[in-house]
mmCIF file of C-alpha atoms in Angstrom:
data_model
loop_
_atom_site.group_PDB
_atom_site.id
_atom_site.type_symbol
_atom_site.label_atom_id
_atom_site.label_comp_id
_atom_site.label_asym_id
_atom_site.label_seq_id
_atom_site.Cartn_x
_atom_site.Cartn_y
_atom_site.Cartn_z
ATOM 1 C CA MET A 1 102.998 68.463 122.175
ATOM 2 C CA PRO A 2 99.745 70.234 121.220
ATOM 3 C CA PHE A 3 98.617 67.398 118.930
ATOM 4 C CA LYS A 4 98.801 64.895 121.799
ATOM 5 C CA LYS A 5 96.225 66.905 123.735
ATOM 6 C CA LEU A 6 93.647 66.997 120.961
ATOM 7 C CA HIS A 7 90.563 64.785 120.541
ATOM 8 C CA SER A 8 91.442 61.180 119.592
ATOM 9 C CA ASP A 9 89.576 61.514 116.253
ATOM 10 C CA ILE A 10 91.792 64.480 115.332
ATOM 11 C CA GLN A 11 94.962 62.613 116.324
ATOM 12 C CA GLU A 12 93.947 59.662 114.153
ATOM 13 C CA LYS A 13 93.296 61.960 111.192
ATOM 14 C CA LEU A 14 96.632 63.774 111.644
ATOM 15 C CA GLU A 15 98.389 60.407 111.717
ATOM 16 C CA TYR A 16 96.584 59.379 108.519
ATOM 17 C CA LEU A 17 97.579 62.685 106.856
ATOM 18 C CA GLU A 18 101.138 62.143 108.151
ATOM 19 C CA ILE A 19 101.138 65.426 110.092
ATOM 20 C CA ILE A 20 103.291 64.435 113.023
ATOM 21 C CA THR A 21 105.044 67.527 114.334
ATOM 22 C CA PRO A 22 103.313 70.839 114.995
ATOM 23 C CA THR A 23 104.830 73.998 113.507
ATOM 24 C CA PRO A 24 106.246 76.519 116.025
ATOM 25 C CA PHE A 25 103.100 78.611 115.482
ATOM 26 C CA GLN A 26 100.849 75.617 116.205
ATOM 27 C CA SER A 27 102.789 74.761 119.371
ATOM 28 C CA LYS A 28 102.231 78.310 120.646
ATOM 29 C CA SER A 29 98.691 78.947 119.451
ATOM 30 C CA ILE A 30 96.729 75.713 119.953
ATOM 31 C CA PRO A 31 96.953 75.678 123.794
ATOM 32 C CA VAL A 32 95.941 79.373 123.965
ATOM 33 C CA ILE A 33 92.967 78.892 121.630
ATOM 34 C CA LYS A 34 91.905 75.762 123.530
ATOM 35 C CA SER A 35 91.795 77.816 126.736
ATOM 36 C CA GLY A 36 88.716 79.605 125.348
ATOM 37 C CA THR A 37 90.058 83.165 125.355
ATOM 38 C CA ASN A 38 89.830 85.604 122.407
ATOM 39 C CA VAL A 39 93.050 85.412 120.376
ATOM 40 C CA PHE A 40 94.844 87.408 117.686
ATOM 41 C CA CYS A 41 97.073 84.917 115.838
ATOM 42 C CA THR A 42 99.735 86.517 113.656
ATOM 43 C CA ALA A 43 102.279 84.500 111.717
ATOM 44 C CA PRO A 44 103.819 84.502 108.232
ATOM 45 C CA LYS A 45 102.351 82.542 105.328
ATOM 46 C CA ASP A 46 102.783 78.752 105.572
ATOM 47 C CA SER A 47 103.100 78.775 109.377
ATOM 48 C CA GLY A 48 100.130 76.426 109.763
ATOM 49 C CA LYS A 49 97.413 78.995 110.519
ATOM 50 C CA THR A 50 94.661 77.355 108.462
ATOM 51 C CA THR A 51 95.389 73.898 109.880
ATOM 52 C CA THR A 52 95.313 75.425 113.378
ATOM 53 C CA LEU A 53 91.925 76.967 112.601
ATOM 54 C CA ILE A 54 90.542 73.596 111.463
ATOM 55 C CA LEU A 55 92.006 71.590 114.367
ATOM 56 C CA THR A 56 90.855 74.002 117.078
ATOM 57 C CA THR A 57 87.358 74.177 115.539
ATOM 58 C CA LEU A 58 87.032 70.376 115.548
ATOM 59 C CA GLN A 59 88.400 70.256 119.090
ATOM 60 C CA LYS A 60 85.894 72.865 120.312
ATOM 61 C CA LEU A 61 82.999 70.919 118.780
ATOM 62 C CA LYS A 62 84.329 67.575 120.084
ATOM 63 C CA CYS A 63 84.211 66.142 116.537
ATOM 64 C CA GLU A 64 80.471 65.455 116.650
ATOM 65 C CA ALA A 65 77.230 66.946 115.359
ATOM 66 C CA VAL A 66 74.924 68.527 117.942
ATOM 67 C CA GLY A 67 71.554 70.227 117.353
ATOM 68 C CA ASN A 68 70.769 72.215 114.221
ATOM 69 C CA ALA A 69 72.268 75.689 114.724
ATOM 70 C CA PRO A 70 75.917 76.415 113.815
ATOM 71 C CA ARG A 71 78.364 76.207 116.728
ATOM 72 C CA ALA A 72 81.340 77.512 114.759
ATOM 73 C CA VAL A 73 81.591 80.230 112.123
ATOM 74 C CA VAL A 74 84.591 80.893 109.892
ATOM 75 C CA LEU A 75 84.697 84.143 107.901
ATOM 76 C CA VAL A 76 86.821 84.360 104.760
ATOM 77 C CA GLU A 77 87.442 86.969 102.085
ATOM 78 C CA ASN A 78 85.654 85.527 99.046
ATOM 79 C CA LYS A 79 83.923 82.572 97.397
ATOM 80 C CA GLU A 80 87.200 80.988 96.187
ATOM 81 C CA ARG A 81 88.683 81.000 99.680
ATOM 82 C CA ALA A 82 85.386 79.757 101.179
ATOM 83 C CA ILE A 83 85.317 76.721 98.872
ATOM 84 C CA GLU A 84 89.028 76.050 99.399
ATOM 85 C CA LEU A 85 88.576 76.067 103.190
ATOM 86 C CA TYR A 86 85.433 73.927 102.915
ATOM 87 C CA ASP A 87 87.454 71.278 101.036
ATOM 88 C CA SER A 88 90.198 71.470 103.672
ATOM 89 C CA PHE A 89 87.643 70.917 106.444
ATOM 90 C CA LEU A 90 86.148 67.915 104.609
ATOM 91 C CA ALA A 91 89.535 66.175 104.699
ATOM 92 C CA TYR A 92 89.242 66.217 108.513
ATOM 93 C CA THR A 93 85.488 65.623 108.945
ATOM 94 C CA LYS A 94 85.034 62.747 106.485
ATOM 95 C CA HIS A 95 84.732 60.112 109.218
ATOM 96 C CA ASN A 96 82.908 62.015 111.936
ATOM 97 C CA SER A 97 79.372 63.415 112.097
ATOM 98 C CA LEU A 98 80.243 67.141 111.883
ATOM 99 C CA ARG A 99 78.289 69.031 109.215
ATOM 100 C CA VAL A 100 80.227 71.742 107.371
ATOM 101 C CA TYR A 101 78.368 74.263 105.214
ATOM 102 C CA VAL A 102 79.743 76.919 102.875
ATOM 103 C CA GLY A 103 77.935 80.105 101.852
ATOM 104 C CA TYR A 104 78.889 83.059 99.640
ATOM 105 C CA GLU A 105 77.258 85.974 97.791
ATOM 106 C CA GLN A 106 76.769 84.078 94.516
ATOM 107 C CA LEU A 107 74.585 81.450 96.236
ATOM 108 C CA HIS A 108 70.997 82.680 96.603
ATOM 109 C CA VAL A 109 70.218 83.680 100.173
ATOM 110 C CA ASP A 110 66.966 81.657 100.254
ATOM 111 C CA VAL A 111 68.868 78.517 99.241
ATOM 112 C CA GLN A 112 71.359 79.161 102.043
ATOM 113 C CA LYS A 113 68.580 79.750 104.569
ATOM 114 C CA SER A 114 66.792 76.498 103.776
ATOM 115 C CA GLU A 115 70.028 74.445 103.729
ATOM 116 C CA ILE A 116 71.239 75.942 107.028
ATOM 117 C CA PHE A 117 67.821 75.230 108.531
ATOM 118 C CA MET A 118 68.402 71.493 107.858
ATOM 119 C CA GLY A 119 71.168 71.597 110.491
ATOM 120 C CA ILE A 120 74.865 72.480 110.373
ATOM 121 C CA ASP A 121 77.771 72.621 112.851
ATOM 122 C CA ILE A 122 80.410 74.676 111.023
ATOM 123 C CA PHE A 123 79.465 77.595 108.783
ATOM 124 C CA ILE A 124 82.045 79.051 106.369
ATOM 125 C CA SER A 125 81.000 82.352 104.797
ATOM 126 C CA THR A 126 82.028 85.797 103.581
ATOM 127 C CA PRO A 127 81.119 88.806 105.789
ATOM 128 C CA LYS A 128 78.720 90.257 103.215
ATOM 129 C CA SER A 129 76.892 86.971 102.670
ATOM 130 C CA MET A 130 76.622 86.205 106.369
ATOM 131 C CA ASN A 131 75.424 89.699 107.205
ATOM 132 C CA LYS A 132 72.663 89.355 104.609
ATOM 133 C CA LEU A 133 71.575 86.080 106.226
ATOM 134 C CA PHE A 134 71.607 87.772 109.629
ATOM 135 C CA LEU A 135 69.350 90.553 108.435
ATOM 136 C CA LEU A 136 66.889 87.940 107.160
ATOM 137 C CA ASN A 137 67.103 85.843 110.354
ATOM 138 C CA GLY A 138 68.690 83.059 108.318
ATOM 139 C CA VAL A 139 71.276 82.066 110.926
ATOM 140 C CA ASN A 140 70.612 81.219 114.546
ATOM 141 C CA THR A 141 73.658 82.130 116.667
ATOM 142 C CA ALA A 142 72.262 80.986 120.020
ATOM 143 C CA GLN A 143 74.570 77.930 120.045
ATOM 144 C CA LEU A 144 77.643 79.688 118.626
ATOM 145 C CA GLN A 145 80.852 78.860 120.507
ATOM 146 C CA LEU A 146 83.690 79.811 118.163
ATOM 147 C CA PHE A 147 84.009 82.583 115.574
ATOM 148 C CA SER A 148 87.216 82.466 113.513
ATOM 149 C CA ILE A 149 88.433 84.790 110.765
ATOM 150 C CA ASP A 150 90.908 83.369 108.260
ATOM 151 C CA ASP A 151 93.550 85.640 106.652
ATOM 152 C CA ALA A 152 91.835 88.643 108.249
ATOM 153 C CA GLU A 153 93.745 91.308 106.274
ATOM 154 C CA PHE A 154 90.694 91.653 103.995
ATOM 155 C CA LEU A 155 88.820 93.291 106.900
ATOM 156 C CA VAL A 156 90.656 96.548 106.268
ATOM 157 C CA GLN A 157 88.207 96.963 103.347
ATOM 158 C CA LYS A 158 85.322 99.134 104.448
ATOM 159 C CA LEU A 159 82.483 96.854 103.304
ATOM 160 C CA ALA A 160 83.907 93.737 104.959
ATOM 161 C CA TYR A 161 84.715 95.674 108.150
ATOM 162 C CA THR A 162 81.198 97.130 108.369
ATOM 163 C CA ALA A 163 79.572 93.743 107.711
ATOM 164 C CA LEU A 164 81.661 92.107 110.450
ATOM 165 C CA MET A 165 80.782 94.817 112.966
ATOM 166 C CA SER A 166 77.110 94.334 112.179
ATOM 167 C CA ILE A 167 77.371 90.530 112.601
ATOM 168 C CA THR A 168 79.260 90.629 115.900
ATOM 169 C CA GLN A 169 76.777 93.046 117.457
ATOM 170 C CA SER A 170 74.102 90.354 117.139
ATOM 171 C CA ILE A 171 76.167 87.626 118.823
ATOM 172 C CA LYS A 172 75.723 87.321 122.565
ATOM 173 C CA LYS A 173 78.791 85.382 123.648
ATOM 174 C CA CYS A 174 81.417 83.277 121.937
ATOM 175 C CA GLN A 175 85.179 82.953 121.497
ATOM 176 C CA TYR A 176 86.784 84.956 118.666
ATOM 177 C CA VAL A 177 90.052 84.000 116.951
ATOM 178 C CA ILE A 178 91.530 86.237 114.248
ATOM 179 C CA TYR A 179 94.312 84.900 111.992
ATOM 180 C CA SER A 180 96.502 87.264 109.971
ATOM 181 C CA GLU A 181 100.086 87.671 108.787
ATOM 182 C CA LYS A 182 100.513 90.988 110.591
ATOM 183 C CA MET A 183 98.623 92.962 113.208
ATOM 184 C CA HIS A 184 96.957 95.729 111.214
ATOM 185 C CA PRO A 185 95.813 98.788 113.242
ATOM 186 C CA LYS A 186 92.275 98.248 111.969
ATOM 187 C CA LEU A 187 92.291 94.690 113.348
ATOM 188 C CA LYS A 188 93.653 95.930 116.671
ATOM 189 C CA ARG A 189 90.620 98.206 116.871
ATOM 190 C CA PHE A 190 88.393 95.148 117.407
ATOM 191 C CA GLU A 191 89.704 95.011 120.986
ATOM 192 C CA SER A 192 87.257 97.795 121.826
ATOM 193 C CA PHE A 193 84.348 95.790 120.407
ATOM 194 C CA PHE A 194 84.238 91.976 120.420
ATOM 195 C CA MET A 195 87.913 91.083 121.115
ATOM 196 C CA GLU A 196 87.931 92.086 124.792
ATOM 197 C CA HIS A 197 90.625 90.589 127.033
ATOM 198 C CA SER A 198 92.253 89.060 123.958
ATOM 199 C CA LYS A 199 95.697 87.466 123.868
ATOM 200 C CA VAL A 200 98.178 87.804 121.031
ATOM 201 C CA VAL A 201 100.104 84.810 119.705
ATOM 202 C CA SER A 202 102.736 85.628 117.113
ATOM 203 C CA THR A 203 105.701 83.903 115.501
#
């Protein structure tokens, strides 16, 4: 059971939220993601992809705040999805010290820079917004361990794709996990860039 092998804080929270049994996708994907390899996760809607993303992020960061620079990044399509995911994360981080921060284009880049500088662990952002921060040295990626992309279909759009390529070129080493409903050829192309030696988990 994948849930049994997660951090005790996560197990407690799952119990509280009455999430007892992993979905077939979660049973397949969580052990592979925990192994530290790059992973393409493809599964239909409502297979538990977002919950998997949250659980594996908390697991990677051992449910505790460390340092000031983000150790996990989650890219999403737009502001609405960023805020939605932020709220989902808060349900799991309420009783631990992890600091989750959300950024998007509509929030002034200087505000984001100063708030990130105060210290965060998990950074949720859109590609365009994060790329802008990168260009202004607003995000330190030296401590980055996990880079996840939620509902990655939006990366077939040229602007998002270009922004992501720019971001990943500046990151030295971390684990990448891409979640989508289907394996789009444009997503597959990432294998030649930052998704080397990746595994595919699909249901």
